[in-house]
Amino acid sequence: MRKRRAAAAAKSAGVDGMLVTHLPDVRYLCGFTGSNGALVLVGGRAMLFTDGRYTGQAKAEAVGTKVVIATKPAVVAACEWMAAASVRRCGFDAANTTVAGLETMRKALRSGASAARARRGMFVAVGPLVARMREVKDAEEIARMRKAARVGCELFEGMLTYLEAGLTEAQVAATLEYAARLAGAEGMSFDTIVASGVRSALPHGRATGAKLPKRGFVTLDFGVILDGYCSDMTRTVHMGKAMPGERDVYHSVLEAQEAAVAAVAPGVTAGEVDEAARSVLRRVKLDKYFSHSTGHGVGLEIHEGPRLAAKQKQVLEQGMVITIEPGVYMPGRFGLRIEDMVLVTAKGGEVLTPSVKAWIEL
Ligand code: ZN
Ligand code: ZN
């Protein structure tokens, strides 16, 4: 079904073949999870090219797709096969193909008629057709993402009884990641962010040897991969009693976050959701400290479309899973962010990460 839809999208983009090499796209279309694979869609046919390490795995995972175990690089074998099958115009995703990758594709067609075709531009950049399909999740994907999000929430709740002043950020990250693996995670969606005290003013503060303060914020931003799908959430807690101003800033960020969640609905633009968060912070003159976009799509990859940023015209559709994550970062002082995963439903936005967002003092 997905392969048929991708082939139809390729056809409307004006090509008669499609070469898919971005591994999350390969996985999405045929189920193969190996680290080397090239999927070719030509007419009604789909062929997966991989290497001898994956003979058994490819056949088991890519059910319904013909598997070719190549003795040369998978992409070279795929291009040679297409040339032999007389594909005239082969689409590829320029956003996920390197210059070197394109050169390899062209070199694969070195001889005879196929070399002439390569010169005439057999390879056509068609934009991220599969990535676009992946933005809207089907029921099975949503079920997996719910599970991943739920594991994330459980991990966060476990951290609340563990966090204390004097632990290093690295210890916190290690403990969280260990618990994630025990909970069944295949890995983390990205390097766990633990940013404490003055480091909380770094939007992407990777866990360091810095110690959690007696008084100050700790931001935890993390995600697990479950069944291939990523979760992503952020909570900021406060160690000890709040200092002047901290609670007000926290509540402004929370208000901005909830306003953006409330703005989520099919037919609304990504820019409108961003503005819902940004306008709350603007009203209290904190918008200049909100230095990134409001959110992003999430799925097989931690960052996917749509991008929820100022003036983005892309319209949200039912089945998209996005993050809503405004933050405020005051250099040299403190910062905080609150992030949920949100499913776009017919009725609006459904939060998949319902862990408490009220002020927490530990
Ligand atoms: Zn995050
Ligand atoms: Zn995120």
XYZ file of C-alpha atoms and ligand atoms in Angstrom:
364
model
C 0.000 0.000 0.000
C 2.710 2.496 1.016
C 4.855 1.397 -1.922
C 1.910 1.880 -4.287
C 1.255 5.355 -2.932
C 4.930 6.284 -3.247
C 4.990 4.996 -6.822
C 1.894 7.072 -7.604
C 3.532 10.167 -6.082
C 6.640 9.528 -8.181
C 4.505 9.199 -11.297
C 2.797 12.527 -10.657
C 6.243 14.057 -10.166
C 6.981 13.035 -13.755
C 9.384 10.137 -13.283
C 8.981 6.466 -14.216
C 11.218 5.112 -11.452
C 12.126 6.065 -7.920
C 15.316 5.332 -5.996
C 14.867 5.449 -2.214
C 18.094 5.381 -0.179
C 17.187 7.323 2.992
C 16.957 4.453 5.483
C 13.880 5.676 7.421
C 12.089 5.933 4.051
C 13.243 2.434 3.083
C 11.962 1.120 6.398
C 8.676 2.960 6.049
C 8.031 1.594 2.566
C 9.122 -2.030 2.894
C 9.860 -2.769 6.577
C 13.587 -3.388 6.179
C 15.590 -2.048 9.150
C 19.154 -2.853 8.080
C 21.902 -0.241 7.746
C 22.438 -0.703 4.007
C 19.531 -0.748 1.620
C 18.301 0.846 -1.593
C 14.698 0.458 -2.649
C 13.649 0.830 -6.258
C 10.064 1.469 -7.311
C 9.321 0.990 -10.995
C 5.760 0.806 -12.180
C 4.048 -1.712 -9.947
C 7.329 -3.362 -8.925
C 9.483 -2.845 -5.850
C 12.990 -4.250 -5.356
C 15.146 -3.993 -2.256
C 18.900 -4.118 -2.763
C 21.093 -4.889 0.232
C 24.170 -6.966 1.079
C 25.048 -10.408 2.387
C 24.905 -9.398 6.041
C 21.154 -9.005 5.687
C 20.134 -12.039 3.646
C 17.881 -13.498 6.338
C 16.760 -10.244 7.892
C 15.757 -8.608 4.615
C 13.592 -11.561 3.603
C 11.952 -11.676 7.027
C 11.301 -7.930 7.266
C 10.609 -6.847 3.697
C 7.653 -9.158 3.180
C 6.078 -8.547 -0.218
C 9.195 -6.895 -1.661
C 11.657 -8.713 -3.882
C 15.079 -8.782 -2.197
C 18.357 -8.729 -4.129
C 21.579 -9.480 -2.218
C 24.161 -7.458 -4.095
C 27.899 -8.069 -4.154
C 28.533 -4.401 -4.916
C 27.179 -1.317 -3.121
C 23.388 -1.585 -2.912
C 22.833 1.749 -4.635
C 25.110 0.755 -7.549
C 23.280 -2.541 -7.997
C 19.953 -0.680 -7.863
C 21.010 1.804 -10.546
C 22.341 -0.951 -12.818
C 19.086 -2.839 -12.457
C 17.077 0.256 -13.367
C 19.236 0.879 -16.419
C 18.687 -2.705 -17.542
C 14.940 -2.242 -16.957
C 15.081 0.817 -19.259
C 13.979 3.350 -16.667
C 14.263 6.711 -18.415
C 13.787 9.142 -15.558
C 14.593 8.037 -12.023
C 13.473 10.282 -9.172
C 15.561 10.714 -6.041
C 15.107 12.749 -2.874
C 17.593 15.633 -3.146
C 17.124 16.529 0.520
C 18.510 13.138 1.542
C 21.063 12.439 -1.184
C 24.621 13.692 -0.862
C 26.632 15.040 -3.781
C 28.864 11.959 -3.433
C 25.777 9.733 -3.464
C 24.540 11.261 -6.710
C 28.007 10.847 -8.217
C 27.923 7.134 -7.272
C 24.506 6.782 -8.923
C 25.780 8.409 -12.126
C 28.980 6.364 -12.187
C 26.953 3.159 -11.872
C 25.692 3.844 -15.396
C 29.072 3.948 -17.035
C 28.619 1.918 -20.129
C 26.617 1.854 -23.355
C 23.099 3.156 -23.641
C 22.739 3.656 -19.895
C 25.746 6.023 -19.847
C 24.046 8.140 -22.481
C 20.857 8.132 -20.401
C 22.845 9.191 -17.323
C 24.311 12.089 -19.301
C 20.862 13.107 -20.455
C 19.782 13.408 -16.854
C 18.254 10.093 -15.921
C 18.368 11.122 -12.264
C 15.774 13.747 -11.402
C 15.510 15.477 -8.003
C 11.873 15.137 -6.969
C 11.777 16.419 -3.413
C 10.999 14.443 -0.293
C 7.980 12.474 -1.540
C 8.293 9.676 1.003
C 9.111 12.051 3.858
C 5.899 13.913 3.024
C 3.904 10.669 3.167
C 5.476 9.884 6.529
C 4.215 13.115 8.066
C 0.713 11.665 8.373
C 0.751 8.565 10.547
C -1.545 5.581 10.096
C -3.275 3.738 12.947
C -0.420 1.287 13.466
C 2.154 4.059 13.641
C 0.019 6.061 16.061
C -0.279 3.010 18.328
C 3.516 2.649 18.378
C 4.018 6.337 19.047
C 1.533 6.259 21.911
C 3.565 3.459 23.479
C 6.871 5.293 23.018
C 5.356 8.459 24.497
C 3.956 6.507 27.449
C 7.371 5.003 28.213
C 8.803 8.542 28.124
C 6.246 9.707 30.693
C 6.982 6.750 32.981
C 10.696 7.497 32.816
C 10.109 11.127 33.717
C 7.945 10.167 36.666
C 10.684 7.798 37.848
C 13.201 10.644 37.719
C 11.158 12.734 40.151
C 12.057 10.476 43.082
C 15.691 10.256 41.962
C 16.743 13.835 41.223
C 18.670 15.581 43.979
C 21.206 18.356 44.356
C 24.780 17.186 43.828
C 24.085 14.527 41.207
C 25.860 15.337 37.962
C 23.874 15.909 34.776
C 25.744 12.938 33.289
C 24.601 10.692 36.174
C 21.021 11.831 35.611
C 21.244 11.125 31.869
C 22.887 7.725 32.453
C 20.231 6.697 34.970
C 17.424 7.786 32.694
C 18.906 5.980 29.696
C 19.525 2.803 31.698
C 15.907 2.827 32.855
C 14.845 3.397 29.245
C 16.662 0.297 28.055
C 15.160 -1.761 30.873
C 11.732 -0.457 29.856
C 12.256 -1.898 26.388
C 13.634 1.082 24.455
C 15.828 0.177 21.476
C 17.766 3.355 22.097
C 17.304 7.030 22.755
C 15.816 9.325 20.105
C 18.781 11.710 20.575
C 21.491 12.521 23.149
C 19.623 13.142 26.385
C 19.559 16.786 27.398
C 20.039 17.553 31.089
C 20.635 21.255 31.638
C 20.782 22.493 35.215
C 21.244 25.772 37.039
C 22.765 28.455 34.830
C 23.177 25.825 32.084
C 19.386 25.639 31.790
C 19.766 28.804 29.696
C 21.302 26.609 26.943
C 18.464 25.369 24.721
C 20.444 22.227 23.837
C 22.569 21.650 26.918
C 23.923 18.112 26.637
C 24.487 16.426 29.994
C 27.889 17.329 31.474
C 29.738 16.854 34.742
C 27.939 19.906 36.173
C 26.113 19.181 39.419
C 22.428 19.784 39.987
C 22.146 22.918 42.115
C 20.472 23.232 45.523
C 18.306 25.952 44.019
C 17.623 26.248 40.314
C 16.002 24.700 37.275
C 16.748 21.326 35.736
C 15.540 20.750 32.176
C 15.196 17.158 30.968
C 14.627 16.695 27.230
C 14.736 13.112 26.055
C 13.049 10.461 23.993
C 13.035 6.723 23.516
C 12.843 4.642 20.363
C 10.276 1.876 20.581
C 9.388 -0.305 17.593
C 11.341 2.153 15.453
C 9.332 5.205 16.533
C 10.724 8.108 18.523
C 9.241 9.860 21.505
C 10.241 13.370 22.532
C 9.331 15.316 25.651
C 10.730 18.010 27.902
C 9.948 18.867 31.467
C 11.648 21.462 33.642
C 11.603 21.033 37.410
C 12.971 23.274 40.124
C 15.428 22.149 42.783
C 14.716 23.898 46.065
C 12.680 27.039 46.522
C 12.074 29.352 43.588
C 14.029 32.571 43.349
C 12.285 35.837 42.423
C 10.917 35.807 38.899
C 11.424 32.117 38.225
C 7.849 31.046 38.850
C 6.474 33.866 36.673
C 8.697 32.878 33.749
C 7.759 29.221 34.222
C 4.079 30.010 34.151
C 4.443 32.185 31.062
C 6.180 29.335 29.213
C 3.493 26.933 30.405
C 0.767 29.299 29.243
C 2.482 29.642 25.839
C 2.826 25.866 25.560
C -0.816 25.253 26.430
C -1.975 27.981 24.038
C -0.084 26.303 21.193
C -1.468 22.857 22.094
C -4.972 24.374 22.108
C -4.344 25.889 18.661
C -3.584 22.496 17.082
C -6.291 21.295 14.681
C -6.547 20.004 11.138
C -6.560 22.930 8.699
C -4.560 25.254 10.952
C -1.164 26.315 9.617
C 2.075 25.454 11.395
C 2.766 29.200 11.591
C -0.495 29.828 13.423
C 0.421 27.265 16.084
C 3.853 28.878 16.439
C 2.224 32.289 16.786
C -0.127 31.008 19.498
C 2.907 30.272 21.685
C 4.967 33.273 20.620
C 2.190 35.816 21.209
C 1.804 34.741 24.849
C 5.514 35.310 25.429
C 5.417 38.584 23.490
C 2.719 39.913 25.813
C 5.051 39.468 28.798
C 8.119 40.612 26.855
C 9.802 37.215 26.954
C 9.575 36.496 23.216
C 13.130 37.710 22.615
C 14.312 34.819 24.797
C 12.335 32.254 22.783
C 15.075 31.613 20.259
C 13.852 28.546 18.370
C 10.759 27.294 16.605
C 7.734 25.920 18.451
C 7.983 22.319 17.316
C 8.513 19.648 14.699
C 7.035 16.463 13.372
C 8.265 13.231 14.936
C 8.057 9.584 13.866
C 10.681 7.185 12.556
C 13.019 10.161 12.864
C 13.213 12.560 15.765
C 12.949 15.587 13.483
C 10.515 15.301 10.588
C 8.036 17.580 8.884
C 6.044 19.634 9.499
C 8.175 22.393 10.985
C 6.212 24.567 13.391
C 7.906 27.907 12.968
C 6.960 31.542 12.405
C 5.032 32.121 9.162
C 5.117 28.446 8.094
C 2.232 27.941 5.695
C 2.039 24.159 5.865
C -1.409 23.045 6.977
C -1.735 20.502 9.785
C -3.529 17.282 8.878
C -5.253 14.672 10.951
C -2.741 11.926 11.843
C 0.312 14.156 12.115
C 2.327 13.815 15.317
C 4.121 17.011 16.279
C 5.908 18.472 19.263
C 4.956 21.704 21.000
C 8.011 22.995 22.849
C 8.355 26.700 23.525
C 11.129 27.773 25.876
C 12.702 30.856 27.373
C 16.480 31.131 27.789
C 18.000 34.060 29.673
C 21.778 33.867 29.229
C 23.709 33.867 32.483
C 20.515 33.443 34.513
C 18.287 30.472 33.759
C 16.076 28.932 31.124
C 13.330 26.394 30.749
C 11.302 24.513 28.158
C 8.142 22.420 28.255
C 7.497 19.961 25.432
C 4.692 17.562 24.602
C 4.060 15.233 21.700
C 0.685 16.042 20.194
C -1.427 13.997 17.789
C -3.559 15.991 15.360
C -7.062 14.520 15.564
C -10.357 15.554 13.982
C -11.217 17.349 17.207
C -7.898 19.141 17.747
C -4.653 18.235 19.480
C -4.369 15.172 21.708
C -1.396 15.287 24.067
C 0.448 11.938 23.997
C 2.767 12.878 26.889
C 0.405 13.772 29.748
C 3.063 13.965 32.522
C 2.379 16.802 34.957
C 3.348 20.274 33.723
C 2.481 22.216 36.861
C 5.398 23.757 38.792
C 7.415 21.032 40.520
C 9.750 21.837 43.395
C 12.025 19.012 44.548
Zn 12.735 17.311 22.884
Zn 11.541 18.185 20.138
